[in-house]
Amino acid sequence: MTMTSPTPTAPVKLAPSPRSSAPHRPSRFRMGAGQHMKGGPFAYIALAVVGFGSLLPLYWTLVAASRTQDEVLASTPPFLPGGRLVENLQTAWEQANLGKAIVNSIIVSSSITAATLFFCTLAGYAFAKMRFRGRGWLMTAVIATLTIPPQLSVVPLFMMMSGLGWGGQLESVIFPTLVSAFGVFFMRQYLIEALPYELIEAAKIDGANNFRIVVSVVLPVARPAMMVLGMLTFVQAWNDFFWPYLALNQQNPTLQVALGQLSASYTPDQSIVMAGALISTLPLLAVFVLFGKKIVGGIMSGAVKG
């Protein structure tokens, strides 16, 4: 019995379908790498309206600060700045002792911002990447504190500050806000996605301890989120009025407490009040002008992946 080898069969060639033979045309709605979307006229109109609405309160503050009270309260308010800006600024500066108030606000806001970034970054890293017993319950407790109104803690907090001898001192405003629950949650959520475990394991293999890992690995990765959190914390601490008004006195105020003195009289001069408000806004504008690119870069770094 002889074995016959199978005869090889020629490969079958499939006819190209009409859809595959047609040249591929990239969709005009699909964005490629390095491409930018072009906004139409409606997008520019919307941006112009939003920008105008955002700048209008600041412009009106400038107009009111450069006029007299009679002109500000007239039935037809002015629309252009006047010639009393320097005089009103000087009056507001002297009446409310804004020089000391600005220094106090810078100390308070900078201290709170630096402490919040440091402690919230460490806590966020621990909750995001470290394994320990009760981590979920502790994170739930931190988030639960966000639901407690701050007015409920005013009385015990005031008694605590008085017992420590910090009544009327800047320490009574700085120490209760060194850490924020929002900052811990914000940094935790960012580090969960932005910090891979492989970087931490590689650092441990190289012999790095926890402090070295935080300095060389965690902080560079968390820098974009820290810029955003620092901006939000500084603005909130700068504009805070409720607790500093209760904890401090008129001789050692922050800027917002000092501005309250301008409108404390029975018939406050609105032009002087607006001049003080303009002074309080200028430092925030200066911070955004100096660090605006880094803040926006931090937001985009946290939003764009890949």
Short mmCIF file of the C-alpha atoms (twelve columns), coordinates in Angstrom:
data_MODEL
# 
_entry.id   MODEL 
# 
loop_
_atom_site.group_PDB 
_atom_site.id 
_atom_site.type_symbol 
_atom_site.label_atom_id 
_atom_site.label_alt_id 
_atom_site.label_comp_id 
_atom_site.label_asym_id 
_atom_site.label_seq_id 
_atom_site.Cartn_x 
_atom_site.Cartn_y 
_atom_site.Cartn_z 
_atom_site.pdbx_PDB_model_num 
ATOM 1   C CA . MET A 1   0.000   0.000   0.000  1 
ATOM 2   C CA . THR A 2   1.505   3.255   -1.098 1 
ATOM 3   C CA . MET A 3   1.041   6.594   0.675  1 
ATOM 4   C CA . THR A 4   0.313   9.564   -1.543 1 
ATOM 5   C CA . SER A 5   1.235   12.981  -0.338 1 
ATOM 6   C CA . PRO A 6   -1.522  15.582  -0.512 1 
ATOM 7   C CA . THR A 7   -1.212  17.988  -3.353 1 
ATOM 8   C CA . PRO A 8   -0.756  21.589  -2.244 1 
ATOM 9   C CA . THR A 9   -3.656  23.846  -3.022 1 
ATOM 10  C CA . ALA A 10  -3.181  27.375  -4.248 1 
ATOM 11  C CA . PRO A 11  -4.171  30.097  -1.759 1 
ATOM 12  C CA . VAL A 12  -7.509  31.638  -2.436 1 
ATOM 13  C CA . LYS A 13  -7.348  35.353  -3.151 1 
ATOM 14  C CA . LEU A 14  -10.328 37.313  -1.928 1 
ATOM 15  C CA . ALA A 15  -11.525 40.146  -4.038 1 
ATOM 16  C CA . PRO A 16  -11.150 43.476  -2.270 1 
ATOM 17  C CA . SER A 17  -14.426 44.920  -1.111 1 
ATOM 18  C CA . PRO A 18  -15.408 48.302  -2.457 1 
ATOM 19  C CA . ARG A 19  -15.169 49.803  1.050  1 
ATOM 20  C CA . SER A 20  -11.586 48.569  1.625  1 
ATOM 21  C CA . SER A 21  -10.379 49.579  -1.837 1 
ATOM 22  C CA . ALA A 22  -11.477 53.148  -1.375 1 
ATOM 23  C CA . PRO A 23  -8.770  55.472  -0.007 1 
ATOM 24  C CA . HIS A 24  -9.059  56.164  3.725  1 
ATOM 25  C CA . ARG A 25  -10.167 59.668  4.443  1 
ATOM 26  C CA . PRO A 26  -9.518  60.903  7.956  1 
ATOM 27  C CA . SER A 27  -12.596 62.167  9.684  1 
ATOM 28  C CA . ARG A 28  -12.656 65.892  10.164 1 
ATOM 29  C CA . PHE A 29  -14.078 65.376  13.640 1 
ATOM 30  C CA . ARG A 30  -11.144 63.232  14.811 1 
ATOM 31  C CA . MET A 31  -8.295  65.115  16.475 1 
ATOM 32  C CA . GLY A 32  -4.758  64.000  15.788 1 
ATOM 33  C CA . ALA A 33  -1.649  64.569  17.862 1 
ATOM 34  C CA . GLY A 34  -0.545  68.170  17.883 1 
ATOM 35  C CA . GLN A 35  -3.783  69.456  16.347 1 
ATOM 36  C CA . HIS A 36  -5.965  72.149  17.856 1 
ATOM 37  C CA . MET A 37  -9.657  72.740  17.507 1 
ATOM 38  C CA . LYS A 38  -10.604 75.957  15.769 1 
ATOM 39  C CA . GLY A 39  -13.344 77.912  17.448 1 
ATOM 40  C CA . GLY A 40  -16.069 79.491  15.424 1 
ATOM 41  C CA . PRO A 41  -17.550 82.970  15.827 1 
ATOM 42  C CA . PHE A 42  -19.989 81.806  18.506 1 
ATOM 43  C CA . ALA A 43  -17.110 80.538  20.654 1 
ATOM 44  C CA . TYR A 44  -15.349 83.900  20.501 1 
ATOM 45  C CA . ILE A 45  -18.592 85.718  21.292 1 
ATOM 46  C CA . ALA A 46  -19.188 83.474  24.311 1 
ATOM 47  C CA . LEU A 47  -15.624 83.986  25.527 1 
ATOM 48  C CA . ALA A 48  -15.972 87.743  25.116 1 
ATOM 49  C CA . VAL A 49  -19.220 87.783  27.110 1 
ATOM 50  C CA . VAL A 50  -17.727 85.670  29.905 1 
ATOM 51  C CA . GLY A 51  -14.573 87.797  30.027 1 
ATOM 52  C CA . PHE A 52  -16.559 91.011  30.115 1 
ATOM 53  C CA . GLY A 53  -18.786 89.686  32.882 1 
ATOM 54  C CA . SER A 54  -15.739 88.639  34.906 1 
ATOM 55  C CA . LEU A 55  -13.980 92.001  34.579 1 
ATOM 56  C CA . LEU A 56  -17.070 94.153  35.121 1 
ATOM 57  C CA . PRO A 57  -17.090 93.943  38.974 1 
ATOM 58  C CA . LEU A 58  -13.394 94.824  39.116 1 
ATOM 59  C CA . TYR A 59  -13.919 97.740  36.749 1 
ATOM 60  C CA . TRP A 60  -16.846 99.034  38.785 1 
ATOM 61  C CA . THR A 61  -14.714 98.831  41.934 1 
ATOM 62  C CA . LEU A 62  -12.123 100.990 40.208 1 
ATOM 63  C CA . VAL A 63  -14.753 103.488 39.080 1 
ATOM 64  C CA . ALA A 64  -16.373 103.731 42.516 1 
ATOM 65  C CA . ALA A 65  -12.994 104.023 44.252 1 
ATOM 66  C CA . SER A 66  -12.112 107.023 42.101 1 
ATOM 67  C CA . ARG A 67  -15.346 108.964 42.720 1 
ATOM 68  C CA . THR A 68  -17.104 110.650 45.621 1 
ATOM 69  C CA . GLN A 69  -19.957 109.016 47.489 1 
ATOM 70  C CA . ASP A 70  -22.504 111.383 45.960 1 
ATOM 71  C CA . GLU A 71  -21.388 110.400 42.484 1 
ATOM 72  C CA . VAL A 72  -21.462 106.675 43.334 1 
ATOM 73  C CA . LEU A 73  -24.981 106.870 44.811 1 
ATOM 74  C CA . ALA A 74  -26.388 109.108 42.078 1 
ATOM 75  C CA . SER A 75  -29.430 107.971 40.110 1 
ATOM 76  C CA . THR A 76  -27.190 107.780 37.031 1 
ATOM 77  C CA . PRO A 77  -23.957 106.139 38.198 1 
ATOM 78  C CA . PRO A 78  -20.701 107.053 36.477 1 
ATOM 79  C CA . PHE A 79  -19.186 104.734 33.919 1 
ATOM 80  C CA . LEU A 80  -15.676 106.206 33.748 1 
ATOM 81  C CA . PRO A 81  -13.047 106.522 36.497 1 
ATOM 82  C CA . GLY A 82  -12.723 109.859 38.238 1 
ATOM 83  C CA . GLY A 83  -9.800  111.779 39.692 1 
ATOM 84  C CA . ARG A 84  -10.063 110.905 43.408 1 
ATOM 85  C CA . LEU A 85  -8.467  107.479 43.294 1 
ATOM 86  C CA . VAL A 86  -5.224  108.364 45.075 1 
ATOM 87  C CA . GLU A 87  -7.034  110.399 47.730 1 
ATOM 88  C CA . ASN A 88  -9.561  107.649 48.445 1 
ATOM 89  C CA . LEU A 89  -6.852  105.005 48.617 1 
ATOM 90  C CA . GLN A 90  -4.888  107.092 51.097 1 
ATOM 91  C CA . THR A 91  -7.992  107.672 53.233 1 
ATOM 92  C CA . ALA A 92  -8.854  103.973 53.311 1 
ATOM 93  C CA . TRP A 93  -5.239  103.111 54.113 1 
ATOM 94  C CA . GLU A 94  -5.197  105.423 57.126 1 
ATOM 95  C CA . GLN A 95  -8.675  104.734 58.488 1 
ATOM 96  C CA . ALA A 96  -8.415  100.935 58.526 1 
ATOM 97  C CA . ASN A 97  -4.662  100.565 59.190 1 
ATOM 98  C CA . LEU A 98  -4.362  98.530  55.999 1 
ATOM 99  C CA . GLY A 99  -0.573  98.403  56.124 1 
ATOM 100 C CA . LYS A 100 -0.511  96.131  59.176 1 
ATOM 101 C CA . ALA A 101 -3.568  94.262  57.933 1 
ATOM 102 C CA . ILE A 102 -1.887  93.385  54.631 1 
ATOM 103 C CA . VAL A 103 1.223   92.118  56.433 1 
ATOM 104 C CA . ASN A 104 -0.939  89.982  58.726 1 
ATOM 105 C CA . SER A 105 -2.908  88.588  55.777 1 
ATOM 106 C CA . ILE A 106 0.300   87.685  53.943 1 
ATOM 107 C CA . ILE A 107 1.640   85.887  57.025 1 
ATOM 108 C CA . VAL A 108 -1.618  84.030  57.642 1 
ATOM 109 C CA . SER A 109 -2.279  83.066  54.009 1 
ATOM 110 C CA . SER A 110 1.302   81.992  53.297 1 
ATOM 111 C CA . SER A 111 1.553   79.924  56.480 1 
ATOM 112 C CA . ILE A 112 -1.773  78.193  55.893 1 
ATOM 113 C CA . THR A 113 -0.933  77.498  52.239 1 
ATOM 114 C CA . ALA A 114 2.517   76.053  52.991 1 
ATOM 115 C CA . ALA A 115 1.236   73.862  55.834 1 
ATOM 116 C CA . THR A 116 -1.768  72.657  53.830 1 
ATOM 117 C CA . LEU A 117 0.392   71.638  50.870 1 
ATOM 118 C CA . PHE A 118 2.856   69.789  53.087 1 
ATOM 119 C CA . PHE A 119 0.435   67.891  55.318 1 
ATOM 120 C CA . CYS A 120 -2.222  67.243  52.674 1 
ATOM 121 C CA . THR A 121 0.348   65.876  50.222 1 
ATOM 122 C CA . LEU A 122 1.741   63.486  52.838 1 
ATOM 123 C CA . ALA A 123 -1.724  62.388  53.930 1 
ATOM 124 C CA . GLY A 124 -2.907  62.036  50.343 1 
ATOM 125 C CA . TYR A 125 0.095   59.857  49.506 1 
ATOM 126 C CA . ALA A 126 -0.518  57.678  52.565 1 
ATOM 127 C CA . PHE A 127 -4.193  57.166  51.739 1 
ATOM 128 C CA . ALA A 128 -3.480  56.588  48.044 1 
ATOM 129 C CA . LYS A 129 -0.500  54.229  48.002 1 
ATOM 130 C CA . MET A 130 0.258   52.928  51.494 1 
ATOM 131 C CA . ARG A 131 -1.405  49.853  52.966 1 
ATOM 132 C CA . PHE A 132 -2.400  50.007  56.633 1 
ATOM 133 C CA . ARG A 133 -5.260  48.816  58.769 1 
ATOM 134 C CA . GLY A 134 -8.314  51.064  58.888 1 
ATOM 135 C CA . ARG A 135 -7.347  53.131  55.844 1 
ATOM 136 C CA . GLY A 136 -10.847 53.117  54.374 1 
ATOM 137 C CA . TRP A 137 -12.522 54.033  57.660 1 
ATOM 138 C CA . LEU A 138 -10.084 56.872  58.287 1 
ATOM 139 C CA . MET A 139 -10.650 58.266  54.798 1 
ATOM 140 C CA . THR A 140 -14.403 58.069  55.359 1 
ATOM 141 C CA . ALA A 141 -14.003 60.006  58.606 1 
ATOM 142 C CA . VAL A 142 -11.964 62.680  56.830 1 
ATOM 143 C CA . ILE A 143 -14.602 63.097  54.132 1 
ATOM 144 C CA . ALA A 144 -17.366 63.140  56.760 1 
ATOM 145 C CA . THR A 145 -15.841 66.250  58.344 1 
ATOM 146 C CA . LEU A 146 -16.714 68.165  55.171 1 
ATOM 147 C CA . THR A 147 -20.391 67.799  56.028 1 
ATOM 148 C CA . ILE A 148 -20.022 69.567  59.406 1 
ATOM 149 C CA . PRO A 149 -20.877 73.296  59.213 1 
ATOM 150 C CA . PRO A 150 -17.959 75.428  60.458 1 
ATOM 151 C CA . GLN A 151 -20.335 77.425  62.665 1 
ATOM 152 C CA . LEU A 152 -20.755 74.400  64.952 1 
ATOM 153 C CA . SER A 153 -17.068 74.413  65.899 1 
ATOM 154 C CA . VAL A 154 -16.792 78.125  66.625 1 
ATOM 155 C CA . VAL A 155 -17.521 77.976  70.363 1 
ATOM 156 C CA . PRO A 156 -15.202 75.064  71.285 1 
ATOM 157 C CA . LEU A 157 -12.515 76.398  68.967 1 
ATOM 158 C CA . PHE A 158 -12.726 79.854  70.533 1 
ATOM 159 C CA . MET A 159 -12.469 78.335  74.026 1 
ATOM 160 C CA . MET A 160 -9.471  76.281  72.950 1 
ATOM 161 C CA . MET A 161 -7.639  79.289  71.523 1 
ATOM 162 C CA . SER A 162 -8.376  81.301  74.664 1 
ATOM 163 C CA . GLY A 163 -7.063  78.472  76.840 1 
ATOM 164 C CA . LEU A 164 -3.822  78.446  74.872 1 
ATOM 165 C CA . GLY A 165 -3.455  82.203  75.347 1 
ATOM 166 C CA . TRP A 166 -3.776  82.965  71.637 1 
ATOM 167 C CA . GLY A 167 -6.752  85.297  71.871 1 
ATOM 168 C CA . GLY A 168 -6.308  88.134  69.382 1 
ATOM 169 C CA . GLN A 169 -3.105  86.587  67.969 1 
ATOM 170 C CA . LEU A 170 -2.429  85.325  64.461 1 
ATOM 171 C CA . GLU A 171 -1.768  81.834  65.803 1 
ATOM 172 C CA . SER A 172 -5.472  81.464  66.557 1 
ATOM 173 C CA . VAL A 173 -6.200  81.854  62.823 1 
ATOM 174 C CA . ILE A 174 -3.282  79.824  61.468 1 
ATOM 175 C CA . PHE A 175 -3.243  76.653  63.562 1 
ATOM 176 C CA . PRO A 176 -6.913  75.562  63.187 1 
ATOM 177 C CA . THR A 177 -6.553  75.541  59.387 1 
ATOM 178 C CA . LEU A 178 -3.155  73.893  58.898 1 
ATOM 179 C CA . VAL A 179 -4.827  70.845  57.295 1 
ATOM 180 C CA . SER A 180 -8.024  70.703  55.257 1 
ATOM 181 C CA . ALA A 181 -10.135 67.640  54.577 1 
ATOM 182 C CA . PHE A 182 -10.693 68.822  51.021 1 
ATOM 183 C CA . GLY A 183 -6.923  69.049  50.466 1 
ATOM 184 C CA . VAL A 184 -6.370  65.500  51.713 1 
ATOM 185 C CA . PHE A 185 -9.141  64.145  49.481 1 
ATOM 186 C CA . PHE A 186 -7.934  66.189  46.498 1 
ATOM 187 C CA . MET A 187 -4.324  64.980  46.756 1 
ATOM 188 C CA . ARG A 188 -5.421  61.392  47.341 1 
ATOM 189 C CA . GLN A 189 -7.556  61.338  44.215 1 
ATOM 190 C CA . TYR A 190 -4.761  62.852  42.138 1 
ATOM 191 C CA . LEU A 191 -2.017  60.534  43.373 1 
ATOM 192 C CA . ILE A 192 -4.131  57.414  42.832 1 
ATOM 193 C CA . GLU A 193 -4.015  58.023  39.064 1 
ATOM 194 C CA . ALA A 194 -0.794  59.988  38.603 1 
ATOM 195 C CA . LEU A 195 1.596   57.972  40.792 1 
ATOM 196 C CA . PRO A 196 2.091   54.360  39.621 1 
ATOM 197 C CA . TYR A 197 3.200   51.690  42.072 1 
ATOM 198 C CA . GLU A 198 6.119   50.833  39.791 1 
ATOM 199 C CA . LEU A 199 7.873   54.102  40.632 1 
ATOM 200 C CA . ILE A 200 7.561   53.445  44.348 1 
ATOM 201 C CA . GLU A 201 8.793   49.858  44.009 1 
ATOM 202 C CA . ALA A 202 11.729  50.976  41.860 1 
ATOM 203 C CA . ALA A 203 12.717  53.533  44.505 1 
ATOM 204 C CA . LYS A 204 12.527  50.874  47.219 1 
ATOM 205 C CA . ILE A 205 14.709  48.525  45.174 1 
ATOM 206 C CA . ASP A 206 17.285  51.305  44.890 1 
ATOM 207 C CA . GLY A 207 17.354  51.518  48.677 1 
ATOM 208 C CA . ALA A 208 15.317  54.692  49.193 1 
ATOM 209 C CA . ASN A 209 13.496  55.097  52.495 1 
ATOM 210 C CA . ASN A 210 10.051  56.661  52.884 1 
ATOM 211 C CA . PHE A 211 11.424  60.183  53.270 1 
ATOM 212 C CA . ARG A 212 13.519  59.829  50.108 1 
ATOM 213 C CA . ILE A 213 10.527  58.427  48.209 1 
ATOM 214 C CA . VAL A 214 8.386   61.398  49.200 1 
ATOM 215 C CA . VAL A 215 11.049  63.953  48.236 1 
ATOM 216 C CA . SER A 216 12.287  62.353  45.002 1 
ATOM 217 C CA . VAL A 217 9.171   60.584  43.706 1 
ATOM 218 C CA . VAL A 218 5.960   61.855  45.288 1 
ATOM 219 C CA . LEU A 219 6.579   65.613  45.283 1 
ATOM 220 C CA . PRO A 220 7.636   65.862  41.596 1 
ATOM 221 C CA . VAL A 221 4.582   63.857  40.541 1 
ATOM 222 C CA . ALA A 222 2.232   65.820  42.810 1 
ATOM 223 C CA . ARG A 223 3.529   69.263  41.780 1 
ATOM 224 C CA . PRO A 224 0.676   70.054  39.324 1 
ATOM 225 C CA . ALA A 225 -1.992  69.238  41.904 1 
ATOM 226 C CA . MET A 226 -0.067  71.132  44.572 1 
ATOM 227 C CA . MET A 227 -0.106  74.264  42.423 1 
ATOM 228 C CA . VAL A 228 -3.884  74.075  42.071 1 
ATOM 229 C CA . LEU A 229 -4.437  73.310  45.755 1 
ATOM 230 C CA . GLY A 230 -2.047  76.100  46.756 1 
ATOM 231 C CA . MET A 231 -3.938  78.647  44.669 1 
ATOM 232 C CA . LEU A 232 -7.312  77.610  46.109 1 
ATOM 233 C CA . THR A 233 -5.988  77.585  49.675 1 
ATOM 234 C CA . PHE A 234 -4.292  80.980  49.387 1 
ATOM 235 C CA . VAL A 235 -7.393  82.646  47.949 1 
ATOM 236 C CA . GLN A 236 -9.630  81.101  50.596 1 
ATOM 237 C CA . ALA A 237 -7.310  82.113  53.444 1 
ATOM 238 C CA . TRP A 238 -6.929  85.623  52.022 1 
ATOM 239 C CA . ASN A 239 -10.689 86.175  51.721 1 
ATOM 240 C CA . ASP A 240 -11.645 84.500  55.007 1 
ATOM 241 C CA . PHE A 241 -13.628 86.832  57.240 1 
ATOM 242 C CA . PHE A 242 -15.795 84.831  59.652 1 
ATOM 243 C CA . TRP A 243 -13.215 83.154  61.904 1 
ATOM 244 C CA . PRO A 244 -10.586 85.950  61.827 1 
ATOM 245 C CA . TYR A 245 -13.325 88.425  62.788 1 
ATOM 246 C CA . LEU A 246 -14.069 86.350  65.901 1 
ATOM 247 C CA . ALA A 247 -10.515 85.394  66.806 1 
ATOM 248 C CA . LEU A 248 -8.686  88.696  66.226 1 
ATOM 249 C CA . ASN A 249 -9.190  92.217  67.532 1 
ATOM 250 C CA . GLN A 250 -9.165  95.628  65.874 1 
ATOM 251 C CA . GLN A 251 -5.540  96.244  66.838 1 
ATOM 252 C CA . ASN A 252 -4.241  93.123  65.096 1 
ATOM 253 C CA . PRO A 253 -6.588  92.418  62.148 1 
ATOM 254 C CA . THR A 254 -6.265  90.671  58.843 1 
ATOM 255 C CA . LEU A 255 -7.177  92.549  55.686 1 
ATOM 256 C CA . GLN A 256 -10.791 91.412  55.513 1 
ATOM 257 C CA . VAL A 257 -11.362 92.276  59.180 1 
ATOM 258 C CA . ALA A 258 -9.830  95.705  58.619 1 
ATOM 259 C CA . LEU A 259 -12.110 96.297  55.636 1 
ATOM 260 C CA . GLY A 260 -15.065 95.600  57.890 1 
ATOM 261 C CA . GLN A 261 -14.096 98.684  59.898 1 
ATOM 262 C CA . LEU A 262 -14.640 100.902 56.855 1 
ATOM 263 C CA . SER A 263 -18.294 99.885  56.610 1 
ATOM 264 C CA . ALA A 264 -18.950 99.657  60.373 1 
ATOM 265 C CA . SER A 265 -20.198 103.240 60.727 1 
ATOM 266 C CA . TYR A 266 -23.862 104.224 60.453 1 
ATOM 267 C CA . THR A 267 -23.362 105.898 57.072 1 
ATOM 268 C CA . PRO A 268 -20.223 104.438 55.509 1 
ATOM 269 C CA . ASP A 269 -18.548 106.192 52.610 1 
ATOM 270 C CA . GLN A 270 -18.990 103.776 49.721 1 
ATOM 271 C CA . SER A 271 -16.124 105.266 47.719 1 
ATOM 272 C CA . ILE A 272 -13.734 104.644 50.643 1 
ATOM 273 C CA . VAL A 273 -15.074 101.118 51.067 1 
ATOM 274 C CA . MET A 274 -14.504 100.428 47.371 1 
ATOM 275 C CA . ALA A 275 -11.003 101.857 47.627 1 
ATOM 276 C CA . GLY A 276 -10.239 99.422  50.434 1 
ATOM 277 C CA . ALA A 277 -11.716 96.555  48.424 1 
ATOM 278 C CA . LEU A 278 -9.509  97.528  45.495 1 
ATOM 279 C CA . ILE A 279 -6.434  97.413  47.740 1 
ATOM 280 C CA . SER A 280 -7.392  93.939  48.968 1 
ATOM 281 C CA . THR A 281 -7.777  92.687  45.390 1 
ATOM 282 C CA . LEU A 282 -4.419  93.885  44.077 1 
ATOM 283 C CA . PRO A 283 -2.275  91.257  45.924 1 
ATOM 284 C CA . LEU A 284 -4.391  88.437  44.506 1 
ATOM 285 C CA . LEU A 285 -3.997  89.847  41.009 1 
ATOM 286 C CA . ALA A 286 -0.243  90.097  41.540 1 
ATOM 287 C CA . VAL A 287 -0.065  86.440  42.659 1 
ATOM 288 C CA . PHE A 288 -2.008  85.303  39.606 1 
ATOM 289 C CA . VAL A 289 0.127   87.390  37.243 1 
ATOM 290 C CA . LEU A 290 3.348   85.970  38.708 1 
ATOM 291 C CA . PHE A 291 2.239   82.344  38.987 1 
ATOM 292 C CA . GLY A 292 -0.591  82.224  36.455 1 
ATOM 293 C CA . LYS A 293 1.280   80.142  33.870 1 
ATOM 294 C CA . LYS A 294 2.371   77.582  36.457 1 
ATOM 295 C CA . ILE A 295 -1.135  77.336  37.881 1 
ATOM 296 C CA . VAL A 296 -2.717  76.839  34.462 1 
ATOM 297 C CA . GLY A 297 0.057   74.389  33.538 1 
ATOM 298 C CA . GLY A 298 -0.675  72.438  36.705 1 
ATOM 299 C CA . ILE A 299 -4.360  72.271  35.871 1 
ATOM 300 C CA . MET A 300 -3.652  71.070  32.326 1 
ATOM 301 C CA . SER A 301 -1.077  68.523  33.509 1 
ATOM 302 C CA . GLY A 302 -3.664  67.055  35.836 1 
ATOM 303 C CA . ALA A 303 -6.362  67.030  33.160 1 
ATOM 304 C CA . VAL A 304 -4.417  65.611  30.176 1 
ATOM 305 C CA . LYS A 305 -3.211  62.001  30.404 1 
ATOM 306 C CA . GLY A 306 -0.955  60.092  28.039 1 
# 
